[in-house]
Amino acid sequence: MKEILKKHIERLDAVLLHFHSDPEFAAGELDEEKNALEADSASKDELVAAALYNALATIRTSPEQEKPAGQLIEAIADARSELAAILEYAEENE
């Protein structure tokens, strides 16, 4: 569970970083990450599935998905924060 959450947190961090330096590349990374979030949200672990589904839904709230518009950057950062909070919860409740 923790590995899946960490993987997505790291990928969202990379997307945020790349949006500042190479928006076109970052848009492709974001598409890949959205597909990965959707695939992993089929997890049997209900907490992971819900967290990943919510992160994906948060990202999709932005009407702009390919340019580093403020709303998209904020949505990605919020999704990342949501996953980090779930990871922290999981680590505290081992």
mmCIF file of C-alpha atoms in Angstrom:
data_model
loop_
_atom_site.group_PDB
_atom_site.id
_atom_site.type_symbol
_atom_site.label_atom_id
_atom_site.label_comp_id
_atom_site.label_asym_id
_atom_site.label_seq_id
_atom_site.Cartn_x
_atom_site.Cartn_y
_atom_site.Cartn_z
ATOM 1 C CA MET A 1 0.000 0.000 0.000
ATOM 2 C CA LYS A 2 2.639 2.494 1.032
ATOM 3 C CA GLU A 3 4.719 1.752 -2.062
ATOM 4 C CA ILE A 4 1.810 2.569 -4.369
ATOM 5 C CA LEU A 5 1.121 5.843 -2.581
ATOM 6 C CA LYS A 6 4.806 6.807 -2.591
ATOM 7 C CA LYS A 7 5.056 6.041 -6.314
ATOM 8 C CA HIS A 8 2.171 8.372 -7.128
ATOM 9 C CA ILE A 9 3.406 11.113 -4.810
ATOM 10 C CA GLU A 10 6.814 11.021 -6.511
ATOM 11 C CA ARG A 11 5.256 11.063 -9.983
ATOM 12 C CA LEU A 12 3.046 14.037 -9.097
ATOM 13 C CA ASP A 13 6.104 15.839 -7.697
ATOM 14 C CA ALA A 14 7.881 15.229 -11.009
ATOM 15 C CA VAL A 15 4.912 16.519 -13.004
ATOM 16 C CA LEU A 16 4.818 19.705 -10.937
ATOM 17 C CA LEU A 17 8.545 20.224 -11.403
ATOM 18 C CA HIS A 18 8.406 19.610 -15.147
ATOM 19 C CA PHE A 19 5.474 21.979 -15.653
ATOM 20 C CA HIS A 20 7.840 24.779 -14.637
ATOM 21 C CA SER A 21 10.578 23.788 -17.071
ATOM 22 C CA ASP A 22 8.958 21.823 -19.915
ATOM 23 C CA PRO A 23 5.143 22.094 -19.993
ATOM 24 C CA GLU A 24 4.724 19.887 -23.072
ATOM 25 C CA PHE A 25 6.712 17.048 -21.499
ATOM 26 C CA ALA A 26 4.852 17.534 -18.212
ATOM 27 C CA ALA A 27 1.478 17.287 -19.956
ATOM 28 C CA GLY A 28 2.500 13.875 -21.286
ATOM 29 C CA GLU A 29 3.683 12.812 -17.850
ATOM 30 C CA LEU A 30 0.393 13.980 -16.373
ATOM 31 C CA ASP A 31 -1.570 11.893 -18.878
ATOM 32 C CA GLU A 32 0.504 8.847 -17.950
ATOM 33 C CA GLU A 33 0.010 9.521 -14.251
ATOM 34 C CA LYS A 34 -3.749 9.931 -14.641
ATOM 35 C CA ASN A 35 -3.864 6.555 -16.409
ATOM 36 C CA ALA A 36 -1.751 5.012 -13.640
ATOM 37 C CA LEU A 37 -3.979 6.511 -10.932
ATOM 38 C CA GLU A 38 -7.040 5.122 -12.673
ATOM 39 C CA ALA A 39 -5.494 1.665 -13.069
ATOM 40 C CA ASP A 40 -4.239 1.504 -9.482
ATOM 41 C CA SER A 41 -7.567 2.741 -8.098
ATOM 42 C CA ALA A 42 -8.867 -0.762 -8.868
ATOM 43 C CA SER A 43 -6.824 -1.949 -5.882
ATOM 44 C CA LYS A 44 -8.403 -4.420 -3.496
ATOM 45 C CA ASP A 45 -7.235 -2.184 -0.647
ATOM 46 C CA GLU A 46 -10.216 0.114 -0.130
ATOM 47 C CA LEU A 47 -8.156 2.910 1.423
ATOM 48 C CA VAL A 48 -5.709 2.969 -1.489
ATOM 49 C CA ALA A 49 -8.490 2.711 -4.055
ATOM 50 C CA ALA A 50 -10.385 5.620 -2.524
ATOM 51 C CA ALA A 51 -7.259 7.757 -2.132
ATOM 52 C CA LEU A 52 -6.165 7.239 -5.737
ATOM 53 C CA TYR A 53 -9.671 7.779 -7.094
ATOM 54 C CA ASN A 54 -9.974 11.031 -5.129
ATOM 55 C CA ALA A 55 -6.545 12.217 -6.281
ATOM 56 C CA LEU A 56 -7.518 11.590 -9.893
ATOM 57 C CA ALA A 57 -10.849 13.363 -9.418
ATOM 58 C CA THR A 58 -9.047 16.337 -7.884
ATOM 59 C CA ILE A 59 -6.734 16.632 -10.880
ATOM 60 C CA ARG A 60 -9.651 16.371 -13.283
ATOM 61 C CA THR A 61 -11.411 19.330 -11.633
ATOM 62 C CA SER A 62 -9.156 21.637 -13.635
ATOM 63 C CA PRO A 63 -10.595 22.458 -17.054
ATOM 64 C CA GLU A 64 -7.044 22.897 -18.402
ATOM 65 C CA GLN A 65 -5.087 19.631 -18.487
ATOM 66 C CA GLU A 66 -2.139 20.433 -20.759
ATOM 67 C CA LYS A 67 -0.823 23.858 -19.753
ATOM 68 C CA PRO A 68 0.518 24.926 -16.376
ATOM 69 C CA ALA A 69 -2.514 27.038 -15.532
ATOM 70 C CA GLY A 70 -2.822 27.999 -11.888
ATOM 71 C CA GLN A 71 -5.875 25.823 -11.349
ATOM 72 C CA LEU A 72 -4.153 22.735 -12.778
ATOM 73 C CA ILE A 73 -1.015 23.252 -10.703
ATOM 74 C CA GLU A 74 -3.156 23.718 -7.604
ATOM 75 C CA ALA A 75 -5.194 20.584 -8.392
ATOM 76 C CA ILE A 76 -2.039 18.485 -8.837
ATOM 77 C CA ALA A 77 -0.564 19.871 -5.605
ATOM 78 C CA ASP A 78 -3.831 19.147 -3.765
ATOM 79 C CA ALA A 79 -3.934 15.587 -5.107
ATOM 80 C CA ARG A 80 -0.342 15.066 -4.023
ATOM 81 C CA SER A 81 -1.142 16.426 -0.554
ATOM 82 C CA GLU A 82 -4.153 14.132 -0.241
ATOM 83 C CA LEU A 83 -2.010 11.107 -1.042
ATOM 84 C CA ALA A 84 0.690 12.257 1.386
ATOM 85 C CA ALA A 85 -1.903 12.572 4.166
ATOM 86 C CA ILE A 86 -3.158 9.028 3.511
ATOM 87 C CA LEU A 87 0.431 7.754 3.466
ATOM 88 C CA GLU A 88 1.109 9.468 6.795
ATOM 89 C CA TYR A 89 -2.062 7.926 8.229
ATOM 90 C CA ALA A 90 -1.019 4.482 7.007
ATOM 91 C CA GLU A 91 2.459 4.833 8.502
ATOM 92 C CA GLU A 92 1.083 5.951 11.851
ATOM 93 C CA ASN A 93 -1.388 3.060 11.995
ATOM 94 C CA GLU A 94 0.898 0.178 11.102
#
